[in-house]
Amino acid sequence: MKSPLRPADPPSLGGYRLLARLGEGGMGSVFLGRRDDGPLVAIKMIKPEYAHDEEFRGRFRSEVKRAWQVPPFCTAAVLDADPEHRTPYLVVEYVDGPSLDEVVDREGPLADSRLHGVAVGVATALTAIHGAGVIHRDLKPQNVLFALGTPKVIDFGIARPLEVTSRHTRPDQMVGTVAYMAPERFDGDDREITPAADVFAWGAVIAYAGTGRTPFRADSPVATAAKILTQPPDLTGLTGPLAELVALALSKEPEDRPTAPELLNLLLAQNTGSGGIGGPLREAAEAARLATRPERPRRRRRWAVAAAVTAVATALTAAVGLYSRPTEKVVVKPPETLTTMPVPGAIRGAWVVDPLDRPGQWKATTDAYGGVCSFKNGLAMSTPSSAMVCPGPAASFAGDQMISADVAVDDTRSCAEIQFRNAGPGSYWLDLCPRTIRIRHEGAVRATTLGSADQPRFGPGQRRHVVLSLRDEVATVTVDGDVELEQKLTDPSLAAGRVAFGVGPADEAKDQDVRAGAVIRRAEIRPIEAAPAAPPPLTFTDVRTGSTKSIVKVRGYNPKARSVIVEPVLFLTGDEYCQTFNLASTSDNPCEQAWVTEDSRMAVTLPTAATPELTSTFDDPERCAADPVTVGTCRITPGQLAERLGTEGLVELTTRNGTVTTMAEVYTP
């Protein structure tokens, strides 16, 4: 709710003209503002007492940096910030709509599809927030706003003082933030707060939305906290699967709660009948679900019910693939294949490079119908049946992206296939056949050809360089640099998904008893990013060519296949990091850390020498680690090193002409 500026309020802040007050909280005031003729924005100005607290300012600085990375899936987008200003401030998208508590106060508890939509929207926002490494920490109905009927979560992830009281006086509101705090929040400094606390808050928010009261309602903040710690929630008025999910989210122990992505999957699995969602909310939910990196498995005690519901999610969301709209042909010139390494901070999404000359990010497999994926002069695929797929990385690729590879088919009866934006019941396919190039959409019930070009570009055994670029929902295919096909994509639910390669028979051979075959080499999947405005201070080491020595993360080491999957990183002292990226030194930022890594998000499969030199710190860093960087010096077997590194280990990697010759484990205490 807007109110006039007060006499002591500044007329402007950081170039933004302040127009009205939107609210005030424990951390500062929120204003409606605008810069020049730009859109209206919400500006949070930190209170002076916190602006002079260096520890708070340091937290604000580091958390603003992470908040920038939160994609705007049911969240208010972060637009600007200045942690160094005399009164630090944050600028976010202005959501012109009522808050959830205002809607419930005015209209009463929500029900059916409206309640389910709020549950999906808030879970979508948490999936996006947690995927960027941010914890909201103050999710409550006042922080859920409605814009054109779609819920958006605001005020996430920014350092704030702990508030356990409220000025509200009504019995169901007087406890304020306490009513949505997880039990572990009351343990003081002895327990780490994790994203599971936000999932608990989600359960309390949805219970409030569906019943008009908080699930641990009591007459005082202290009594409410005691109920949260010791009593089951009161969910009277909630029914069906949503009530079960809310109860699960309100589990006392963090490890018993689903993660935000798991929660979103379960909600989408319930999305049938009158509880269906569509339009922008469906698109945002699918994009957030598929664009989030999988979390490491966590030990659970009571998560079996969630696993059972997840098992039916694919069947319940099968209708996703049925949406279509008229095709619009748009010509877009695709980018060329990558020739340089990324720069720090430039990549927002997965990036894969694999020569496909050995098992790496693609594996050798066989299927039940006699299809084979093997490695001979590339990823060799063959099948006697209608089609087969050789699965690739588990990562989901979203937004504008490029897929490139060298492709050859065995004969005139075979087609190579690239599956992209594979999101379970729906996906797209690029068919590369001797006489036809075709893009098709495959849903749960039917497959539809979106566009094709009849060009004899794939003769038997002829290797062609294929680039598939996806920009602004237009797929553009080039073969050896020539644009062959442009096609508007038609399914808004497929905003992201996995990529795989496959093979199948050409149209004229589908009824014949033939074995189709194709070979794919030099695969690369990467985001299409705008060029940086200024030359970067540092770039990652290009481990694919020449002779190099650098620190990398090992994503997988297969000694038998003589291959290793690595992610180049920057490995700097805290001082070097802050000098490079012009960060001021505080007690709560990387400047004070011994070592800092900056990830490239680029997974590269490299060959290893027949007998690479392998060393480790073992469990005795004093004896087996060299200074000044603690790199292992004690010899270790390939199998032992693979087990120690797993998918997150750091090594000092030495290459010669793109082949790994040494790997030394890096010890980071």
XYZ file of C-alpha atoms in Angstrom:
669
model
C 0.000 0.000 0.000
C 1.405 3.374 -1.022
C 1.683 6.297 1.411
C 3.156 9.792 0.998
C 6.833 10.446 1.662
C 7.639 11.678 5.155
C 9.443 14.977 5.755
C 12.678 13.179 6.676
C 12.644 10.931 3.614
C 15.171 11.777 0.891
C 13.713 12.977 -2.443
C 16.046 10.693 -4.407
C 18.455 7.821 -3.911
C 21.196 6.674 -6.282
C 19.673 8.497 -9.251
C 16.161 7.215 -8.541
C 13.406 9.737 -7.767
C 11.390 8.566 -4.751
C 7.630 8.856 -5.305
C 5.965 7.202 -2.321
C 6.453 4.850 0.580
C 5.582 1.184 0.124
C 6.448 -0.085 3.595
C 8.895 -0.297 6.435
C 10.549 -3.225 8.160
C 13.254 -4.055 10.621
C 16.022 -3.543 8.068
C 14.849 -0.380 6.366
C 12.199 1.432 4.368
C 10.818 0.511 0.953
C 10.017 3.253 -1.556
C 8.326 3.440 -4.931
C 10.753 5.085 -7.341
C 11.688 5.692 -10.930
C 14.831 6.650 -12.829
C 14.162 9.136 -15.642
C 11.324 7.696 -17.754
C 12.012 4.096 -16.811
C 9.579 1.666 -15.190
C 8.422 1.959 -11.595
C 10.682 0.089 -9.174
C 10.736 -0.803 -5.484
C 13.775 0.542 -3.606
C 14.766 -0.820 -0.209
C 16.946 1.647 1.715
C 18.888 0.283 4.666
C 18.453 1.998 8.034
C 21.372 4.240 9.051
C 22.175 2.155 12.135
C 22.811 -0.879 9.910
C 24.619 1.166 7.270
C 27.254 1.995 9.899
C 27.591 -1.659 10.955
C 30.470 -3.038 8.855
C 29.536 -6.653 9.561
C 25.967 -6.048 8.353
C 27.173 -4.090 5.331
C 29.504 -6.985 4.453
C 26.629 -9.475 4.619
C 24.484 -7.154 2.531
C 27.238 -6.852 -0.069
C 27.822 -10.579 -0.459
C 24.132 -11.479 -0.447
C 23.248 -8.840 -3.033
C 25.838 -10.470 -5.296
C 24.069 -13.826 -4.953
C 20.595 -12.297 -5.297
C 21.607 -10.949 -8.719
C 21.829 -14.581 -9.889
C 18.238 -15.506 -8.957
C 16.229 -15.990 -12.183
C 12.861 -14.182 -12.194
C 10.694 -17.303 -11.942
C 7.824 -16.078 -9.691
C 10.240 -13.678 -7.989
C 10.656 -9.925 -8.170
C 13.755 -9.456 -10.328
C 16.756 -7.703 -8.764
C 17.515 -4.696 -10.987
C 20.157 -2.596 -9.218
C 22.001 -2.204 -5.924
C 24.728 -0.138 -4.301
C 26.142 -1.762 -1.152
C 28.794 0.996 -0.921
C 26.329 3.909 -0.811
C 26.138 5.981 2.375
C 22.766 4.305 2.892
C 23.017 0.999 0.994
C 20.022 0.211 -1.167
C 18.544 -2.509 -3.349
C 16.294 -1.980 -6.382
C 13.852 -4.689 -7.455
C 10.973 -5.058 -9.866
C 7.836 -3.291 -8.614
C 4.965 -5.755 -8.307
C 1.746 -3.764 -8.517
C -0.631 -6.037 -6.702
C -1.912 -7.019 -3.253
C -0.041 -9.274 -0.861
C -1.298 -12.722 0.123
C -2.275 -11.550 3.618
C -4.289 -8.667 2.111
C -6.115 -11.075 -0.218
C -6.929 -13.477 2.625
C -8.036 -10.603 4.908
C -10.331 -9.255 2.185
C -11.658 -12.446 0.584
C -11.080 -15.206 3.114
C -9.095 -18.451 2.682
C -8.202 -19.522 -0.837
C -9.443 -22.806 -2.271
C -9.029 -25.266 -5.141
C -7.083 -24.052 -8.171
C -6.357 -20.633 -6.660
C -4.739 -22.175 -3.584
C -2.861 -24.681 -5.737
C -1.589 -21.828 -7.919
C -0.181 -20.018 -4.875
C 1.464 -23.238 -3.691
C 3.062 -23.773 -7.114
C 4.107 -20.123 -7.469
C 5.841 -19.919 -4.095
C 7.527 -23.305 -4.621
C 8.697 -22.096 -8.044
C 10.197 -18.983 -6.456
C 11.993 -21.033 -3.792
C 13.352 -23.376 -6.473
C 14.815 -20.386 -8.333
C 16.113 -18.744 -5.140
C 17.740 -21.896 -3.763
C 19.152 -22.757 -7.187
C 21.175 -19.533 -7.030
C 22.574 -20.409 -3.595
C 20.290 -17.982 -1.743
C 18.091 -18.589 1.327
C 15.043 -16.343 1.706
C 14.884 -16.494 5.530
C 11.729 -14.393 5.855
C 9.066 -16.027 3.708
C 5.626 -14.946 4.930
C 2.288 -13.871 3.377
C 3.351 -10.203 3.286
C 6.222 -11.207 0.975
C 3.981 -12.967 -1.556
C 2.459 -10.447 -3.982
C 0.019 -10.949 -6.850
C 0.777 -9.457 -10.275
C -1.982 -10.120 -12.835
C -3.053 -13.070 -10.745
C 0.401 -14.714 -10.635
C 2.142 -14.904 -7.235
C 5.596 -13.379 -6.909
C 7.924 -13.678 -3.923
C 9.806 -10.563 -2.815
C 12.419 -9.613 -0.210
C 14.560 -12.735 -0.590
C 18.065 -13.491 0.569
C 19.162 -10.080 1.824
C 20.847 -9.762 5.223
C 18.380 -8.719 7.900
C 18.289 -8.516 11.685
C 16.469 -11.401 13.367
C 12.932 -10.328 14.224
C 10.906 -12.520 16.567
C 8.177 -10.045 17.473
C 5.517 -8.137 15.608
C 3.347 -5.083 16.124
C 0.235 -6.987 14.982
C -2.368 -7.513 17.665
C -4.812 -10.007 16.123
C -4.352 -13.536 17.512
C -3.504 -15.049 14.109
C -1.109 -12.238 13.127
C 0.485 -11.072 16.355
C 3.394 -13.462 16.117
C 4.570 -12.002 12.805
C 7.692 -13.670 11.475
C 7.762 -16.225 14.305
C 4.734 -18.029 12.876
C 6.715 -18.971 9.758
C 10.049 -19.836 11.374
C 11.341 -23.415 11.294
C 12.231 -25.108 14.593
C 15.962 -24.922 13.882
C 15.691 -21.116 13.697
C 15.211 -21.093 17.483
C 18.463 -22.937 18.215
C 20.602 -19.791 18.321
C 24.033 -19.987 16.729
C 24.441 -23.723 17.277
C 22.611 -24.884 14.150
C 23.161 -23.962 10.535
C 20.167 -22.513 8.721
C 19.622 -24.241 5.375
C 17.103 -23.920 2.508
C 14.959 -26.415 4.433
C 13.913 -23.504 6.690
C 12.305 -21.839 3.665
C 10.433 -25.063 2.849
C 9.014 -25.039 6.397
C 7.940 -21.421 5.841
C 6.299 -22.501 2.556
C 4.193 -25.005 4.519
C 3.146 -22.348 7.032
C 2.323 -19.829 4.274
C 0.177 -22.305 2.307
C -1.579 -23.422 5.493
C -2.402 -19.769 6.195
C -3.575 -19.212 2.613
C -5.902 -22.224 2.762
C -7.278 -21.797 6.274
C -6.902 -18.111 7.159
C -4.751 -18.889 10.199
C -1.191 -19.939 10.908
C -0.675 -23.659 11.680
C 0.912 -23.034 15.096
C -1.392 -20.223 16.206
C -1.036 -19.162 19.833
C -1.569 -16.106 22.038
C 2.036 -14.896 22.153
C 5.286 -15.199 20.219
C 6.758 -17.382 22.967
C 3.774 -19.736 22.940
C 3.906 -19.896 19.133
C 7.593 -20.800 19.209
C 6.874 -23.519 21.780
C 4.176 -25.000 19.536
C 6.510 -24.966 16.542
C 9.115 -26.847 18.577
C 6.840 -29.421 20.209
C 3.362 -29.669 18.636
C 2.026 -30.926 15.290
C 0.539 -28.282 12.998
C -3.186 -27.574 12.966
C -4.146 -28.108 9.314
C -7.906 -28.296 9.835
C -9.509 -27.079 6.617
C -6.809 -28.402 4.281
C -7.562 -31.674 2.530
C -6.150 -34.052 -0.039
C -2.612 -34.316 -1.377
C -1.852 -30.625 -0.767
C -2.507 -31.093 2.953
C -0.073 -34.031 2.938
C 2.615 -31.931 1.260
C 2.097 -29.077 3.715
C 2.396 -31.522 6.635
C 5.588 -32.929 5.133
C 7.051 -29.441 4.670
C 6.274 -28.681 8.335
C 8.325 -31.631 9.629
C 10.346 -30.753 12.717
C 13.636 -32.055 11.306
C 15.073 -30.313 8.207
C 16.153 -33.582 6.590
C 12.555 -34.849 6.684
C 11.337 -32.032 4.440
C 11.454 -32.131 0.640
C 13.760 -29.731 -1.147
C 12.135 -26.900 -3.103
C 12.640 -28.678 -6.487
C 11.181 -31.889 -5.063
C 8.260 -29.921 -3.670
C 7.649 -28.319 -7.053
C 7.771 -31.705 -8.804
C 5.169 -33.074 -6.407
C 2.894 -30.071 -6.871
C 3.095 -30.366 -10.642
C 2.258 -34.058 -10.294
C -0.983 -33.016 -8.572
C -1.791 -30.575 -11.385
C -4.864 -32.256 -12.833
C -8.546 -31.510 -13.144
C -9.834 -28.356 -11.468
C -6.462 -27.828 -9.842
C -4.755 -27.232 -13.190
C -2.509 -24.248 -13.837
C -1.531 -22.703 -17.133
C -0.086 -19.702 -18.868
C 2.784 -17.745 -17.284
C 2.706 -19.727 -14.021
C 3.060 -23.074 -15.808
C 5.924 -21.727 -17.939
C 7.730 -20.298 -14.905
C 7.302 -23.518 -12.906
C 8.625 -25.725 -15.707
C 11.549 -23.391 -16.416
C 12.546 -23.202 -12.745
C 12.216 -26.962 -12.301
C 14.372 -27.782 -15.298
C 16.956 -25.020 -14.952
C 17.948 -25.954 -11.412
C 21.083 -28.020 -10.811
C 20.297 -31.321 -9.094
C 21.108 -31.329 -5.400
C 23.196 -34.009 -3.775
C 21.076 -36.722 -2.190
C 20.263 -36.135 1.446
C 19.530 -38.742 4.070
C 15.835 -38.843 4.875
C 13.763 -40.597 7.496
C 10.217 -39.982 6.291
C 10.453 -39.090 2.617
C 8.986 -42.297 1.165
C 5.554 -40.739 0.559
C 7.133 -38.028 -1.593
C 8.980 -40.609 -3.684
C 5.715 -42.443 -4.280
C 3.971 -39.294 -5.479
C 6.940 -38.387 -7.709
C 6.628 -41.734 -9.497
C 3.316 -40.655 -11.044
C 4.399 -37.107 -11.955
C 5.235 -37.979 -15.554
C 1.835 -39.522 -16.228
C -0.053 -36.645 -14.614
C 1.762 -33.972 -16.624
C 1.520 -35.773 -19.970
C -0.695 -33.066 -21.430
C 2.272 -30.675 -21.512
C 3.207 -31.876 -24.979
C -0.214 -31.120 -26.534
C 0.050 -27.323 -26.660
C 0.773 -25.817 -30.068
C 0.340 -22.559 -31.949
C 0.751 -21.543 -35.612
C 4.285 -21.705 -36.941
C 6.041 -18.413 -37.676
C 9.192 -18.494 -39.758
C 11.945 -16.203 -38.514
C 15.490 -16.029 -39.890
C 18.225 -15.755 -37.260
C 21.927 -16.105 -38.018
C 23.429 -18.547 -35.470
C 26.729 -18.057 -33.658
C 29.850 -19.931 -34.635
C 31.316 -22.735 -32.568
C 33.184 -21.759 -29.411
C 36.874 -21.007 -29.859
C 37.718 -19.313 -26.535
C 37.190 -20.040 -22.886
C 34.535 -18.171 -20.882
C 35.268 -15.246 -18.596
C 34.394 -15.185 -14.878
C 30.755 -14.403 -14.223
C 29.789 -14.615 -17.901
C 28.033 -17.978 -17.856
C 24.543 -18.553 -16.494
C 23.840 -22.160 -17.317
C 25.522 -25.446 -18.025
C 28.243 -25.729 -20.679
C 29.482 -29.035 -22.086
C 32.447 -29.845 -24.330
C 33.154 -33.480 -25.266
C 35.136 -34.771 -28.287
C 33.178 -38.060 -28.044
C 36.279 -40.110 -28.761
C 35.917 -42.088 -25.506
C 33.422 -42.516 -22.633
C 33.079 -39.242 -20.761
C 29.897 -37.236 -20.492
C 28.339 -39.793 -22.849
C 28.566 -43.506 -22.004
C 28.734 -46.750 -23.968
C 25.310 -48.389 -23.669
C 23.001 -50.943 -25.260
C 19.213 -51.126 -25.221
C 16.756 -53.999 -25.080
C 16.148 -53.887 -28.835
C 19.750 -54.338 -29.965
C 20.652 -50.639 -30.195
C 24.296 -49.833 -29.402
C 26.136 -46.676 -28.350
C 29.888 -47.224 -28.584
C 33.046 -45.272 -29.308
C 34.768 -45.767 -32.664
C 35.991 -42.639 -34.416
C 33.376 -40.821 -32.348
C 30.086 -41.739 -30.700
C 28.964 -44.582 -32.981
C 25.238 -45.333 -32.765
C 23.317 -48.114 -34.455
C 19.872 -49.656 -34.098
C 17.767 -52.300 -35.853
C 14.533 -50.763 -34.503
C 12.686 -47.509 -35.110
C 15.074 -45.253 -33.143
C 17.400 -45.170 -30.160
C 18.970 -42.494 -27.962
C 22.421 -42.291 -26.381
C 21.832 -40.287 -23.162
C 24.231 -37.442 -22.438
C 24.799 -35.186 -19.423
C 22.090 -34.961 -16.769
C 22.356 -31.155 -16.803
C 19.392 -29.124 -18.027
C 20.077 -26.438 -20.623
C 17.829 -23.359 -20.578
C 17.394 -20.133 -22.482
C 19.342 -19.124 -25.572
C 21.796 -21.905 -26.327
C 23.893 -23.534 -29.019
C 24.404 -27.229 -29.768
C 27.146 -28.135 -32.249
C 28.731 -31.376 -33.433
C 30.295 -33.119 -36.408
C 27.729 -35.545 -37.836
C 27.908 -38.399 -40.350
C 25.342 -41.067 -41.298
C 26.303 -44.586 -42.331
C 24.113 -44.859 -45.448
C 21.116 -43.413 -47.254
C 18.731 -45.259 -44.931
C 20.011 -43.684 -41.690
C 19.320 -40.417 -39.836
C 21.309 -38.866 -37.004
C 19.157 -37.221 -34.354
C 19.668 -34.505 -31.746
C 17.114 -34.475 -28.951
C 16.921 -31.127 -27.138
C 14.872 -29.561 -24.371
C 13.979 -33.052 -23.229
C 11.705 -32.441 -20.249
C 10.219 -35.855 -19.564
C 6.900 -36.138 -21.412
C 7.924 -33.575 -24.036
C 10.977 -32.761 -26.162
C 12.153 -31.464 -29.531
C 14.134 -33.409 -32.154
C 16.418 -32.378 -34.982
C 16.547 -35.129 -37.632
C 19.601 -35.043 -39.922
C 18.830 -37.374 -42.831
C 20.421 -37.859 -46.272
C 17.545 -36.057 -48.027
C 15.827 -34.092 -45.251
C 16.597 -31.867 -42.264
C 13.603 -31.724 -39.935
C 12.595 -30.245 -36.545
C 9.756 -31.953 -34.755
C 7.991 -31.725 -31.421
C 7.233 -34.902 -29.521
C 4.541 -34.795 -26.853
C 3.150 -37.459 -24.579
C 0.536 -38.493 -27.158
C 1.719 -37.456 -30.609
C 4.685 -36.122 -32.572
C 4.374 -33.120 -34.897
C 6.745 -31.979 -37.641
C 7.290 -28.244 -37.154
C 9.445 -27.592 -40.208
C 11.725 -29.304 -42.712
C 14.148 -28.577 -45.532
C 14.787 -31.037 -48.337
C 18.514 -30.665 -48.927
C 20.813 -33.612 -49.805
C 23.546 -32.585 -47.347
C 24.228 -35.901 -45.580
C 25.694 -38.412 -47.995
C 26.911 -41.741 -46.597
C 30.085 -41.263 -44.571
C 30.265 -37.498 -45.232
C 31.068 -35.609 -42.031
C 29.208 -32.309 -41.680
C 29.544 -29.641 -39.009
C 26.062 -28.957 -37.619
C 25.113 -26.015 -35.397
C 21.673 -25.813 -33.800
C 21.102 -22.439 -32.142
C 18.080 -21.600 -29.994
C 17.511 -17.874 -29.619
C 14.255 -16.179 -28.633
C 12.418 -19.487 -29.177
C 13.645 -19.762 -32.762
C 15.687 -22.825 -33.747
C 18.225 -22.207 -36.515
C 20.161 -25.065 -38.157
C 23.361 -24.549 -40.131
C 25.359 -27.209 -41.950
C 28.976 -26.347 -42.705
C 28.153 -22.674 -42.066
C 25.088 -22.439 -44.329
C 21.644 -21.786 -42.821
C 19.390 -24.692 -43.810
C 16.340 -24.295 -41.574
C 14.743 -21.764 -39.224
C 11.763 -22.750 -37.129
C 9.734 -21.113 -34.367
C 9.375 -23.463 -31.372
C 5.798 -24.037 -30.289
C 5.709 -25.475 -26.757
C 6.127 -22.805 -24.034
C 6.419 -25.481 -21.351
C 9.713 -26.660 -22.880
C 11.791 -23.717 -21.710
C 14.679 -25.993 -20.739
C 15.730 -29.620 -20.807
C 18.440 -32.195 -21.428
C 20.304 -32.868 -24.674
C 20.978 -36.319 -26.148
C 22.079 -37.835 -29.462
C 20.373 -40.668 -31.307
C 19.920 -42.533 -34.566
C 16.958 -43.875 -36.527
C 15.906 -45.023 -40.007
C 15.119 -42.548 -42.771
C 11.455 -42.206 -43.741
C 11.789 -44.467 -46.761
C 13.422 -47.221 -44.675
C 11.073 -47.309 -41.651
C 9.224 -50.383 -42.883
C 12.367 -52.220 -43.961
C 14.541 -54.592 -42.010
C 17.630 -52.348 -41.874
C 20.139 -51.294 -39.261
C 20.482 -47.511 -39.083
C 23.809 -46.016 -38.042
C 25.424 -42.612 -37.446
C 28.546 -41.143 -35.838
C 28.764 -37.873 -33.880
C 31.997 -36.158 -32.822
C 33.143 -32.956 -31.132
C 29.950 -32.157 -29.233
C 29.458 -28.809 -27.576
C 26.426 -27.396 -25.764
C 26.655 -23.901 -24.364
C 24.620 -20.786 -23.544
C 24.584 -17.962 -26.077
C 25.892 -15.026 -24.071
C 26.354 -11.387 -24.977
C 29.948 -10.208 -25.294
C 31.295 -8.497 -22.139
C 31.217 -4.693 -22.181
C 34.882 -4.492 -21.178
C 37.849 -6.881 -21.386
C 37.765 -9.278 -18.412
C 40.561 -9.099 -15.836
C 41.075 -12.875 -16.043
C 39.945 -15.826 -18.120
C 39.891 -19.510 -17.337
C 42.689 -21.721 -18.582
C 41.846 -23.427 -21.875
C 42.783 -26.999 -21.012
C 41.852 -28.364 -24.440
C 44.926 -27.253 -26.372
C 48.628 -26.643 -25.815
C 50.530 -27.326 -22.599
C 48.839 -26.023 -19.454
C 48.945 -26.227 -15.669
C 45.916 -25.040 -13.701
C 43.493 -25.846 -10.900
C 40.260 -27.566 -12.007
C 37.295 -29.320 -10.446
C 37.019 -32.978 -11.388
C 33.444 -33.898 -12.325
C 34.306 -37.524 -13.068
C 37.419 -39.655 -13.574
C 37.291 -42.944 -15.502
C 40.762 -44.545 -15.409
C 39.676 -47.508 -17.525
C 38.475 -45.271 -20.369
C 41.452 -42.923 -19.863
C 39.133 -39.950 -19.595
C 38.461 -37.237 -17.041
C 35.696 -34.615 -16.949
C 36.946 -31.313 -15.556
C 35.551 -27.845 -14.886
C 38.151 -25.049 -15.190
C 38.131 -22.686 -12.200
C 40.000 -19.673 -10.962
C 41.860 -20.533 -7.761
C 43.044 -17.379 -6.015
C 43.887 -16.139 -2.572
C 41.199 -13.966 -1.038
C 43.355 -10.867 -1.525
C 44.026 -11.723 -5.186
C 40.336 -12.340 -5.796
C 39.247 -9.002 -4.348
C 42.011 -7.091 -6.120
C 41.057 -8.723 -9.437
C 37.352 -7.988 -9.119
C 37.679 -4.669 -7.254
C 36.001 -5.798 -4.045
C 36.528 -3.903 -0.812
C 37.850 -5.933 2.103
C 35.368 -6.688 4.905
C 35.003 -9.367 7.533
C 32.343 -11.191 5.552
C 33.491 -11.434 1.957
C 36.035 -13.487 -0.007
C 38.893 -11.080 0.751
C 39.342 -12.689 4.152
C 39.373 -16.275 2.886
C 42.595 -18.199 2.339
C 41.512 -19.478 -1.088
C 38.578 -18.652 -3.369
C 37.356 -20.501 -6.465
C 35.368 -18.965 -9.318
C 33.604 -21.662 -11.363
C 33.375 -21.629 -15.160
C 30.316 -23.950 -15.256
C 31.971 -25.589 -18.263
C 32.435 -29.374 -18.222
C 35.204 -30.576 -20.559
C 36.022 -34.227 -21.288
C 39.770 -34.756 -21.702
C 41.853 -37.832 -22.547
C 44.519 -38.936 -20.076
C 47.933 -40.359 -20.801
C 48.299 -44.127 -20.552
C 50.101 -43.770 -17.206
C 49.447 -40.270 -15.839
C 51.327 -39.142 -12.744
C 48.808 -39.087 -9.898
C 49.436 -37.695 -6.417
C 47.293 -36.971 -3.385
C 47.308 -35.443 0.063
C 45.875 -38.695 1.450
C 44.850 -38.007 5.066
C 48.227 -36.572 6.043
C 48.502 -33.050 4.573
C 51.595 -32.227 6.628
C 53.525 -35.024 4.913
C 51.799 -35.148 1.533
C 51.007 -31.510 0.687
C 53.323 -28.942 -0.863
C 53.397 -25.198 -0.132
C 52.309 -22.514 -0.840
C 49.317 -24.153 -2.525
C 48.501 -27.363 -0.693
C 48.897 -29.799 -3.596
C 49.280 -33.512 -2.932
C 52.722 -35.066 -3.418
C 52.176 -38.692 -2.337
C 51.548 -41.145 -5.178
C 48.128 -42.753 -5.466
C 46.502 -45.316 -7.754
C 43.976 -44.232 -10.397
C 41.135 -46.049 -8.645
C 41.957 -44.455 -5.288
C 42.153 -40.977 -6.780
C 38.854 -41.418 -8.640
C 37.179 -42.423 -5.380
C 38.701 -39.514 -3.438
C 37.806 -36.879 -6.012
C 34.235 -37.986 -6.739
C 32.450 -35.231 -8.686
C 33.660 -32.189 -6.727
C 37.383 -32.721 -6.061
C 40.011 -30.107 -6.895
C 43.251 -31.052 -8.653
C 46.231 -29.307 -10.116
C 46.008 -30.489 -13.715
C 48.843 -30.600 -16.240
C 48.085 -31.158 -19.918
C 50.181 -31.547 -23.029
C 48.393 -30.921 -26.347
C 45.067 -31.404 -24.597
C 46.020 -34.712 -22.943
C 46.201 -34.965 -19.155
C 49.650 -35.987 -17.967
C 49.445 -35.275 -14.213
C 46.755 -34.772 -11.599
C 47.625 -33.704 -8.059
C 44.849 -33.474 -5.477
C 44.440 -30.008 -3.935
C 43.914 -29.920 -0.185
C 41.598 -27.139 1.048
C 41.306 -27.234 4.851
